[in-house]
Short mmCIF file of C-alpha atoms in Angstrom, two decimals:
data_model
loop_
_atom_site.label_atom_id
_atom_site.label_comp_id
_atom_site.label_asym_id
_atom_site.label_seq_id
_atom_site.Cartn_x
_atom_site.Cartn_y
_atom_site.Cartn_z
CA MET A 1 15.10 -22.51 39.32
CA ARG A 2 17.34 -20.28 37.25
CA THR A 3 15.96 -19.11 33.93
CA THR A 4 17.42 -20.52 30.73
CA VAL A 5 16.98 -17.28 28.78
CA PRO A 6 20.32 -15.80 27.60
CA LEU A 7 20.89 -12.34 29.04
CA GLY A 8 21.97 -10.98 25.64
CA GLU A 9 18.63 -11.86 24.06
CA VAL A 10 16.74 -10.18 26.90
CA THR A 11 18.87 -7.06 26.48
CA ARG A 12 18.15 -6.92 22.75
CA LEU A 13 14.44 -7.30 23.46
CA LEU A 14 14.41 -4.45 25.99
CA GLU A 15 16.42 -2.24 23.63
CA GLY A 16 13.93 -2.84 20.82
CA ARG A 17 16.41 -4.85 18.75
CA ALA A 18 14.87 -8.33 18.93
CA GLU A 19 14.40 -10.02 15.57
CA SER A 20 12.59 -12.99 17.12
CA PRO A 21 10.87 -11.91 20.36
CA GLU A 22 8.90 -15.17 20.40
CA ARG A 23 12.17 -16.95 21.28
CA ILE A 24 11.90 -15.30 24.70
CA LEU A 25 8.26 -14.37 25.18
CA GLY A 26 5.23 -16.65 25.23
CA PRO A 27 5.13 -20.39 26.04
CA HIS A 28 8.21 -22.61 25.65
CA TRP A 29 8.96 -26.28 26.28
CA ILE A 30 11.73 -26.78 28.86
CA GLU A 31 13.19 -29.53 31.04
CA TRP A 32 12.26 -29.04 34.71
CA GLU A 33 13.35 -31.49 37.39
CA GLY A 34 13.76 -34.21 34.79
CA ARG A 35 10.32 -33.64 33.30
CA LYS A 36 8.93 -31.61 30.45
CA ALA A 37 7.22 -28.39 31.46
CA ILE A 38 6.19 -25.07 29.98
CA ALA A 39 7.98 -21.82 30.74
CA ILE A 40 5.76 -18.80 30.16
CA ARG A 41 7.50 -15.46 29.86
CA THR A 42 6.02 -12.01 29.43
CA TYR A 43 7.15 -8.41 29.36
CA LEU A 44 5.39 -6.23 31.95
CA PRO A 45 7.36 -2.98 32.34
CA HIS A 46 4.81 -1.52 34.76
CA GLY A 47 4.03 -4.72 36.65
CA THR A 48 5.07 -5.42 40.23
CA ARG A 49 3.57 -8.93 40.51
CA ALA A 50 2.13 -11.34 37.97
CA TRP A 51 0.43 -14.73 37.72
CA VAL A 52 -0.40 -17.20 34.97
CA VAL A 53 -4.11 -18.07 35.13
CA ALA A 54 -6.30 -20.47 33.16
CA PRO A 55 -9.31 -18.94 31.34
CA GLU A 56 -11.59 -21.80 32.41
CA GLY A 57 -9.94 -22.41 35.77
CA GLY A 58 -8.10 -25.44 34.41
CA PHE A 59 -5.20 -25.04 36.84
CA PRO A 60 -4.45 -22.93 39.92
CA ALA A 61 -2.95 -19.48 39.38
CA ARG A 62 0.81 -19.80 39.17
CA PRO A 63 2.92 -16.87 40.39
CA MET A 64 5.48 -15.44 38.00
CA ARG A 65 8.88 -14.29 39.14
CA ARG A 66 10.77 -11.32 37.76
CA ILE A 67 13.82 -12.65 35.94
CA HIS A 68 15.06 -9.26 34.74
CA PRO A 69 14.70 -5.83 36.36
CA GLY A 70 13.51 -4.45 33.02
CA GLY A 71 10.17 -6.22 33.49
CA ILE A 72 10.57 -9.79 32.20
CA PHE A 73 8.50 -12.29 34.23
CA GLU A 74 8.50 -16.07 34.05
CA ALA A 75 6.40 -18.94 35.44
CA LEU A 76 6.79 -22.70 35.08
CA CYS A 77 3.67 -24.77 34.41
CA PRO A 78 3.19 -28.56 34.24
CA MET A 79 3.15 -29.99 30.73
CA PRO A 80 -0.41 -30.05 29.35
CA GLU A 81 -1.90 -32.53 26.93
CA GLY A 82 -1.76 -31.56 23.25
CA ASN A 83 0.62 -29.15 21.56
CA LEU A 84 1.97 -25.85 22.78
CA GLN A 85 -0.54 -23.73 20.84
CA GLU A 86 -3.43 -25.50 22.58
CA PHE A 87 -2.20 -24.46 26.02
CA ARG A 88 -4.54 -21.63 26.97
CA TYR A 89 -3.69 -19.11 29.62
CA ARG A 90 -3.84 -15.44 30.53
CA ILE A 91 -1.61 -13.13 32.51
CA ARG A 92 -2.84 -11.44 35.68
CA VAL A 93 -0.73 -8.43 36.57
CA MET A 94 -0.60 -5.97 39.47
CA ASP A 95 0.79 -2.48 38.94
CA ALA A 96 2.50 -0.15 41.43
CA ARG A 97 -0.87 1.21 42.61
CA GLY A 98 -2.16 -2.26 43.40
CA LYS A 99 -4.54 -2.39 40.46
CA VAL A 100 -4.97 -5.92 39.09
CA THR A 101 -5.88 -6.64 35.46
CA THR A 102 -5.97 -9.81 33.39
CA VAL A 103 -4.60 -9.69 29.84
CA GLU A 104 -3.97 -12.00 26.92
CA ASP A 105 -0.42 -12.85 25.89
CA PRO A 106 0.19 -11.89 22.23
CA TYR A 107 2.97 -14.45 21.96
CA ARG A 108 0.79 -17.49 22.63
CA PHE A 109 -1.03 -17.12 19.30
CA PRO A 110 0.20 -18.84 16.11
CA PRO A 111 1.21 -16.86 13.00
CA PHE A 112 -1.46 -15.70 10.55
CA LEU A 113 0.84 -15.86 7.53
CA THR A 114 1.17 -19.40 6.21
CA ASP A 115 4.18 -20.86 4.43
CA TYR A 116 2.14 -20.67 1.22
CA ASP A 117 1.41 -16.97 1.81
CA LEU A 118 5.12 -16.31 2.26
CA TYR A 119 5.99 -18.30 -0.86
CA LEU A 120 3.53 -16.32 -3.00
CA LEU A 121 4.60 -12.99 -1.50
CA ASN A 122 8.27 -13.62 -2.21
CA GLU A 123 7.39 -14.91 -5.68
CA GLY A 124 5.38 -11.74 -6.31
CA THR A 125 2.09 -13.52 -7.12
CA HIS A 126 -0.01 -13.11 -3.96
CA TRP A 127 -2.66 -11.05 -5.73
CA GLN A 128 -4.80 -10.74 -2.60
CA SER A 129 -1.95 -9.76 -0.32
CA TYR A 130 -4.18 -7.04 1.16
CA LYS A 131 -6.11 -9.83 2.90
CA LYS A 132 -3.02 -10.86 4.85
CA LEU A 133 -0.70 -7.83 5.16
CA GLY A 134 -1.60 -4.70 7.09
CA ALA A 135 -3.97 -4.65 10.07
CA HIS A 136 -6.79 -7.22 10.14
CA LEU A 137 -9.48 -7.64 12.77
CA ARG A 138 -9.56 -11.31 13.78
CA THR A 139 -10.89 -13.65 16.41
CA VAL A 140 -8.31 -16.28 17.36
CA ASP A 141 -9.16 -19.02 19.83
CA GLY A 142 -12.16 -16.97 20.94
CA VAL A 143 -10.02 -13.85 21.51
CA GLU A 144 -10.71 -10.67 19.52
CA GLY A 145 -7.84 -8.53 18.34
CA VAL A 146 -5.86 -7.37 15.32
CA ASN A 147 -3.18 -9.12 13.29
CA PHE A 148 -0.46 -6.79 12.04
CA ALA A 149 1.89 -7.82 9.22
CA VAL A 150 4.45 -5.83 7.24
CA TRP A 151 7.33 -6.38 4.80
CA ALA A 152 10.70 -5.09 6.04
CA PRO A 153 13.36 -7.72 5.24
CA ASN A 154 16.41 -5.65 6.18
CA ALA A 155 15.08 -4.20 9.44
CA THR A 156 16.85 -5.08 12.67
CA SER A 157 13.48 -5.11 14.45
CA VAL A 158 9.91 -3.93 13.92
CA SER A 159 7.38 -3.06 16.63
CA VAL A 160 3.75 -2.03 16.51
CA ILE A 161 3.18 1.25 18.33
CA GLY A 162 -0.23 2.81 18.87
CA ASP A 163 -2.73 4.44 21.17
CA PHE A 164 -3.37 0.99 22.71
CA ASN A 165 0.18 0.64 24.08
CA ASP A 166 1.10 4.28 24.75
CA TRP A 167 3.20 4.29 21.54
CA ASP A 168 5.82 2.24 23.39
CA PRO A 169 8.02 0.27 20.93
CA THR A 170 9.05 -2.26 23.58
CA ARG A 171 5.50 -3.48 24.22
CA HIS A 172 4.72 -5.32 20.98
CA PRO A 173 7.84 -6.32 19.02
CA MET A 174 6.90 -8.35 15.96
CA ARG A 175 8.20 -11.78 15.00
CA LYS A 176 10.11 -12.10 11.74
CA HIS A 177 9.54 -14.82 9.17
CA ILE A 178 13.08 -15.70 8.17
CA PRO A 179 14.21 -15.53 5.40
CA ALA A 180 10.99 -14.19 3.83
CA GLY A 181 11.36 -10.79 5.51
CA PHE A 182 7.77 -10.35 6.70
CA TRP A 183 6.98 -9.42 10.29
CA GLU A 184 3.74 -10.06 12.16
CA ILE A 185 2.00 -10.13 15.53
CA PHE A 186 -1.54 -10.70 16.80
CA ILE A 187 -2.39 -8.15 19.50
CA PRO A 188 -5.46 -9.09 21.56
CA GLY A 189 -7.92 -6.40 22.55
CA VAL A 190 -7.14 -3.92 19.75
CA ARG A 191 -10.36 -2.64 18.20
CA GLU A 192 -11.47 -0.89 15.04
CA GLY A 193 -10.48 2.76 15.13
CA ALA A 194 -7.18 2.17 16.92
CA MET A 195 -4.32 4.33 15.65
CA TYR A 196 -0.95 2.73 14.97
CA LYS A 197 2.39 2.86 13.18
CA TYR A 198 5.41 0.61 12.82
CA ARG A 199 8.62 1.45 14.65
CA VAL A 200 11.18 0.17 12.14
CA ARG A 201 14.77 -0.10 13.34
CA TYR A 202 17.76 -0.50 11.04
CA GLY A 203 21.00 -0.72 12.99
CA ASP A 204 21.13 2.32 15.27
CA HIS A 205 18.56 4.25 13.25
CA TRP A 206 14.79 3.99 13.62
CA GLU A 207 11.77 5.61 12.02
CA ASP A 208 8.02 5.46 12.65
CA LYS A 209 6.23 4.37 9.48
CA SER A 210 2.62 4.36 8.39
CA ASP A 211 1.32 0.98 7.29
CA PRO A 212 1.86 0.44 3.52
CA TYR A 213 -1.25 -1.76 3.58
CA GLY A 214 -3.23 0.38 6.02
CA PHE A 215 -6.91 0.73 5.09
CA TYR A 216 -7.50 4.10 6.74
CA ALA A 217 -5.40 6.96 8.12
CA GLU A 218 -5.60 10.17 10.08
CA VAL A 219 -6.49 13.36 8.27
CA PRO A 220 -3.22 15.00 7.11
CA PRO A 221 -0.95 16.44 8.33
CA ARG A 222 -1.28 13.69 10.96
CA THR A 223 0.09 10.40 9.67
CA ALA A 224 -0.96 7.45 11.83
CA SER A 225 -2.72 4.49 10.25
CA ILE A 226 -6.11 3.45 11.64
CA VAL A 227 -7.42 -0.10 12.08
CA TRP A 228 -10.54 -0.44 9.92
CA ASN A 229 -12.96 -3.12 8.74
CA LEU A 230 -13.69 -2.81 5.01
CA ASP A 231 -16.26 -5.63 4.95
CA LYS A 232 -19.13 -4.04 6.87
CA TYR A 233 -20.60 -1.94 4.05
CA GLU A 234 -23.76 -3.37 2.43
CA TRP A 235 -23.57 -2.93 -1.33
CA HIS A 236 -26.61 -2.31 -3.56
CA ASP A 237 -24.97 -2.36 -7.01
CA HIS A 238 -25.34 -6.06 -7.77
CA GLU A 239 -27.16 -5.43 -11.05
CA TRP A 240 -24.41 -3.07 -12.28
CA MET A 241 -21.62 -5.44 -11.24
CA GLU A 242 -23.22 -8.38 -13.03
CA ARG A 243 -23.87 -6.35 -16.17
CA ARG A 244 -20.30 -5.02 -16.11
CA LYS A 245 -18.92 -8.53 -16.56
CA GLN A 246 -20.58 -8.72 -19.97
CA ILE A 247 -19.34 -5.35 -21.25
CA ASN A 248 -16.16 -4.75 -23.22
CA TRP A 249 -15.55 -1.06 -22.58
CA LEU A 250 -12.96 -1.00 -25.37
CA GLU A 251 -15.86 -1.32 -27.80
CA GLN A 252 -18.28 1.01 -26.01
CA PRO A 253 -18.61 4.80 -26.23
CA ILE A 254 -17.47 6.48 -23.02
CA SER A 255 -17.82 10.10 -21.95
CA ILE A 256 -15.73 10.89 -18.89
CA TYR A 257 -16.04 13.73 -16.38
CA GLU A 258 -12.70 14.19 -14.58
CA VAL A 259 -12.94 15.66 -11.10
CA HIS A 260 -10.81 16.48 -8.08
CA LEU A 261 -13.19 15.98 -5.18
CA GLY A 262 -11.50 18.51 -2.92
CA SER A 263 -11.86 21.44 -5.30
CA TRP A 264 -14.99 20.61 -7.30
CA ARG A 265 -17.30 22.13 -4.73
CA ARG A 266 -17.02 23.24 -1.10
CA ARG A 267 -19.52 23.56 1.71
CA GLU A 268 -21.65 26.66 1.12
CA SER A 269 -21.76 27.57 4.81
CA ASP A 270 -17.95 27.38 5.08
CA PRO A 271 -15.93 27.33 1.82
CA THR A 272 -12.84 26.17 3.73
CA GLN A 273 -14.55 22.83 4.46
CA TRP A 274 -14.64 19.90 2.04
CA LEU A 275 -17.83 18.09 1.21
CA ASN A 276 -17.80 14.45 2.28
CA TYR A 277 -18.02 11.47 -0.07
CA ARG A 278 -21.76 11.02 0.48
CA GLU A 279 -22.57 14.67 -0.16
CA LEU A 280 -20.36 14.67 -3.24
CA ALA A 281 -22.08 11.56 -4.57
CA HIS A 282 -25.51 13.17 -4.66
CA GLN A 283 -24.34 16.49 -6.09
CA LEU A 284 -21.95 15.00 -8.67
CA ILE A 285 -24.40 12.40 -9.91
CA ASP A 286 -27.05 15.03 -10.59
CA TYR A 287 -24.54 17.14 -12.51
CA VAL A 288 -23.00 14.26 -14.47
CA LYS A 289 -26.37 12.84 -15.50
CA HIS A 290 -27.55 16.28 -16.58
CA MET A 291 -24.43 16.72 -18.73
CA GLY A 292 -24.70 13.25 -20.26
CA TYR A 293 -21.45 11.68 -19.03
CA THR A 294 -21.17 7.91 -18.64
CA HIS A 295 -18.25 7.84 -16.17
CA ILE A 296 -16.73 9.91 -13.39
CA GLU A 297 -12.93 9.89 -13.25
CA VAL A 298 -11.75 10.78 -9.75
CA LEU A 299 -8.25 12.13 -9.22
CA PRO A 300 -6.14 9.89 -6.93
CA LEU A 301 -7.72 9.08 -3.57
CA GLY A 302 -4.93 7.09 -1.94
CA GLU A 303 -3.88 8.91 1.23
CA HIS A 304 -1.43 11.71 0.47
CA PRO A 305 0.22 14.27 2.76
CA LEU A 306 0.11 17.25 0.37
CA SER A 307 -3.34 18.46 -0.70
CA ALA A 308 -1.76 20.65 -3.39
CA SER A 309 -0.57 17.48 -5.17
CA TRP A 310 -4.22 16.60 -5.98
CA GLY A 311 -3.42 13.10 -4.74
CA TYR A 312 -0.63 12.39 -7.21
CA GLN A 313 1.96 11.96 -4.44
CA THR A 314 0.48 8.92 -2.75
CA VAL A 315 1.74 7.51 0.54
CA GLY A 316 -1.17 5.28 1.61
CA TYR A 317 -1.93 3.17 -1.45
CA TYR A 318 -4.59 1.11 0.34
CA ALA A 319 -6.11 3.95 2.39
CA VAL A 320 -8.79 6.08 0.73
CA THR A 321 -8.06 9.63 1.87
CA SER A 322 -9.81 10.57 5.10
CA ARG A 323 -10.19 14.20 3.96
CA TYR A 324 -13.68 13.43 2.70
CA GLY A 325 -14.82 10.73 5.10
CA ARG A 326 -14.42 7.08 5.98
CA PRO A 327 -13.85 4.11 3.67
CA GLU A 328 -17.54 3.15 3.72
CA ASP A 329 -18.41 6.70 2.67
CA PHE A 330 -16.42 6.30 -0.54
CA MET A 331 -18.04 2.89 -1.02
CA TYR A 332 -21.37 4.70 -0.83
CA PHE A 333 -20.12 7.15 -3.48
CA VAL A 334 -19.29 4.32 -5.91
CA ASP A 335 -22.42 2.37 -5.01
CA LEU A 336 -24.73 5.32 -5.68
CA CYS A 337 -22.99 6.06 -8.99
CA HIS A 338 -23.58 2.49 -10.09
CA GLN A 339 -27.21 2.59 -9.04
CA HIS A 340 -27.62 5.59 -11.35
CA GLY A 341 -25.83 3.90 -14.24
CA ILE A 342 -22.56 5.83 -13.90
CA GLY A 343 -19.16 4.15 -13.90
CA VAL A 344 -16.29 5.22 -11.66
CA ILE A 345 -12.67 5.46 -12.82
CA LEU A 346 -9.91 6.10 -10.30
CA ASP A 347 -6.61 7.79 -11.15
CA TRP A 348 -3.87 5.48 -9.88
CA VAL A 349 -0.19 6.33 -9.40
CA PRO A 350 2.18 3.34 -9.71
CA ALA A 351 4.92 5.43 -11.33
CA HIS A 352 6.38 7.19 -8.31
CA PHE A 353 5.90 8.05 -4.63
CA PRO A 354 6.97 10.95 -2.39
CA LYS A 355 9.92 11.09 -0.02
CA ASP A 356 7.93 11.73 3.18
CA GLY A 357 9.61 10.01 6.12
CA HIS A 358 6.50 8.17 7.31
CA GLY A 359 5.93 6.61 3.88
CA LEU A 360 7.62 4.05 1.65
CA ARG A 361 10.98 5.84 1.28
CA ARG A 362 13.77 3.58 2.64
CA PHE A 363 11.08 1.73 4.52
CA ASP A 364 13.35 -0.71 6.32
CA GLY A 365 16.44 1.49 6.24
CA THR A 366 17.30 0.44 2.70
CA ALA A 367 16.01 1.21 -0.79
CA LEU A 368 13.16 -1.29 -0.51
CA TYR A 369 10.38 -0.06 -2.77
CA GLU A 370 12.67 2.21 -4.80
CA HIS A 371 16.06 1.82 -6.52
CA GLU A 372 19.27 2.62 -4.67
CA ASP A 373 20.82 4.37 -7.68
CA PRO A 374 19.16 7.79 -8.25
CA ARG A 375 19.66 7.33 -12.01
CA GLN A 376 17.00 4.65 -11.74
CA GLY A 377 15.15 5.56 -8.57
CA GLU A 378 14.44 9.30 -8.58
CA HIS A 379 12.29 11.70 -10.57
CA LYS A 380 14.23 14.96 -10.44
CA ASP A 381 11.35 16.95 -11.97
CA TRP A 382 8.83 15.88 -9.33
CA GLY A 383 11.13 15.27 -6.38
CA THR A 384 9.76 11.75 -6.02
CA LEU A 385 11.05 8.18 -6.05
CA ILE A 386 10.47 5.50 -8.70
CA PHE A 387 9.21 2.03 -7.87
CA ASN A 388 11.56 -0.88 -8.48
CA TYR A 389 9.35 -2.93 -10.83
CA GLY A 390 11.94 -5.68 -11.01
CA ARG A 391 11.51 -6.57 -7.36
CA TYR A 392 8.87 -9.26 -6.94
CA GLU A 393 7.46 -7.97 -3.67
CA VAL A 394 7.13 -4.43 -5.07
CA ARG A 395 5.35 -5.73 -8.14
CA ASN A 396 3.07 -7.71 -5.85
CA PHE A 397 2.34 -4.62 -3.74
CA LEU A 398 1.28 -2.58 -6.78
CA ILE A 399 -0.72 -5.17 -8.70
CA SER A 400 -2.46 -6.27 -5.53
CA ASN A 401 -3.30 -2.62 -4.89
CA ALA A 402 -4.89 -2.22 -8.32
CA LEU A 403 -7.00 -5.33 -7.72
CA PHE A 404 -7.85 -4.04 -4.25
CA TRP A 405 -9.64 -0.97 -5.65
CA LEU A 406 -11.57 -3.12 -8.12
CA ASP A 407 -12.46 -5.60 -5.39
CA LYS A 408 -13.12 -3.69 -2.18
CA TYR A 409 -14.38 -0.42 -3.70
CA HIS A 410 -16.03 -1.75 -6.89
CA VAL A 411 -14.31 0.87 -9.07
CA ASP A 412 -14.72 0.11 -12.75
CA GLY A 413 -11.39 1.22 -14.13
CA LEU A 414 -7.99 2.67 -13.33
CA ARG A 415 -6.34 5.52 -15.20
CA ILE A 416 -2.65 4.81 -14.81
CA ASP A 417 -0.81 8.08 -14.28
CA ALA A 418 2.55 9.02 -15.84
CA VAL A 419 2.89 5.89 -17.98
CA ALA A 420 5.50 7.51 -20.25
CA SER A 421 7.78 8.05 -17.26
CA MET A 422 7.47 4.34 -16.49
CA LEU A 423 8.18 3.10 -20.01
CA TYR A 424 11.36 5.07 -20.77
CA LEU A 425 14.50 4.99 -18.69
CA ASP A 426 15.64 8.33 -20.10
CA TYR A 427 12.36 10.12 -19.40
CA SER A 428 13.22 13.76 -18.62
CA ARG A 429 16.91 12.87 -18.21
CA ARG A 430 20.06 14.08 -19.95
CA ASP A 431 22.91 11.87 -21.10
CA GLY A 432 24.65 10.27 -18.15
CA GLU A 433 21.57 10.56 -15.92
CA TRP A 434 20.07 7.18 -16.78
CA ILE A 435 21.10 3.54 -17.07
CA PRO A 436 20.26 1.57 -20.25
CA ASN A 437 18.49 -1.78 -20.08
CA GLU A 438 20.36 -5.05 -20.58
CA TYR A 439 20.14 -4.62 -24.36
CA GLY A 440 21.47 -1.08 -24.29
CA GLY A 441 18.07 0.46 -24.97
CA ARG A 442 15.99 3.15 -23.29
CA GLU A 443 12.89 1.02 -22.72
CA ASN A 444 12.14 0.05 -19.12
CA LEU A 445 11.59 -3.65 -19.73
CA LYS A 446 10.66 -4.39 -16.13
CA ALA A 447 7.98 -1.69 -16.14
CA ILE A 448 6.61 -3.06 -19.42
CA ALA A 449 6.44 -6.56 -17.92
CA PHE A 450 4.74 -5.11 -14.84
CA LEU A 451 2.05 -3.37 -16.93
CA LYS A 452 1.40 -6.52 -18.94
CA MET A 453 0.99 -8.57 -15.77
CA LEU A 454 -1.22 -5.88 -14.25
CA ASN A 455 -3.61 -6.02 -17.19
CA GLU A 456 -3.59 -9.81 -17.29
CA GLN A 457 -4.61 -10.02 -13.65
CA GLY A 458 -7.06 -7.13 -13.78
CA HIS A 459 -8.99 -8.39 -16.81
CA GLY A 460 -8.74 -12.00 -15.65
CA GLN A 461 -10.04 -11.47 -12.13
CA PHE A 462 -12.48 -8.61 -12.79
CA PRO A 463 -14.16 -8.99 -16.19
CA GLY A 464 -15.49 -5.65 -17.35
CA GLY A 465 -12.90 -3.72 -15.40
CA PHE A 466 -10.35 -1.79 -17.43
CA THR A 467 -7.22 0.33 -17.35
CA THR A 468 -6.32 3.35 -19.43
CA PRO A 469 -2.94 5.12 -19.72
CA GLY A 470 -2.48 8.68 -18.58
#
């Protein structure tokens, strides 16, 4: 039987330009000899032979035939009972050396993002977007793996590349939710600790991007994101967290010790080495208690490429910097502070972000997180880009990030950096270098609305948490 797959779609897939790879790959209903059947297609660039097999031996192994020299294989299977998603199978593949392995097909698994998720994300009100976007360890239909999801509405295609697929962008192209602009894929077999990026293509240009929602990253100057589980740490600050809900910090005396963890103290045996979060916790707590402070304010800890920036040029907003340890190590830092009656405030930078190529800058080939016009979208003084607070998805990204630190890391407050630069359109600009608001004024009305919404959600969802301008 001749395949029904259009050659043009196969070519786009092999060139890394497929917007909807699931239209070719995975299981598909077809008409075969007057009956309904399932066509299963897979991409095996290094395979010489392949078979479709049932996990429980439900049907005999069915040989697949190569329908394109680039490595596209297809097999026809009788129509099963139930719907397409309930048809379980695996792919057995033989390589050029005769080695046979059995693998799961990523394109047989249903999407993780629901229509309701997509609605809230596009509306800018999915306040727990960090539970759906990024890389999440999941078990689907008894199969362990990782679900990857990213926002890139203007990209031609997006692929997950990593140490689990030899950084090959043709191996795991993501499916696009149209018109929402979010891409996702469940990749079986990927484990915690796997390194990855997104290969984002826009027309003839492509760039490898770190995950905006990545929970962990390589130590700079390396820039890959790392799959990580943030739910395995066992907290011991229940008493503090319950008491915090009853406290209005606006009416309480606070004495704050501000600290940059990387320069506060170094390892005595080797001053070029940083202390880790756990070591810093014990030494800082002793000092802070001795001096009588109530809170520790930590300079920004979102992953940042330039150590000299003290963290104020953030790239990984959801990734605590790996310079001083793993995510659970910083959780230990906060936990121990709380057990000793000390609050933790985190400097947070929603005003601007750096231009590093692996970061948010022109993420999908367009001005996505920033403004296109440099009179709105660039800080000349700092050489950074300004968030577009009027875009719903950007607002969602930032507010969700603030709530993320309060939720996953139990921080007590956020010091919002560079608020003045957010509030005034003419901040550090001469005449002709800025664009007035719709009323002809200098106030950034969209930034003001963003800050109001941020505080509404923060105080509403985390009583006792607080923000302070910087």
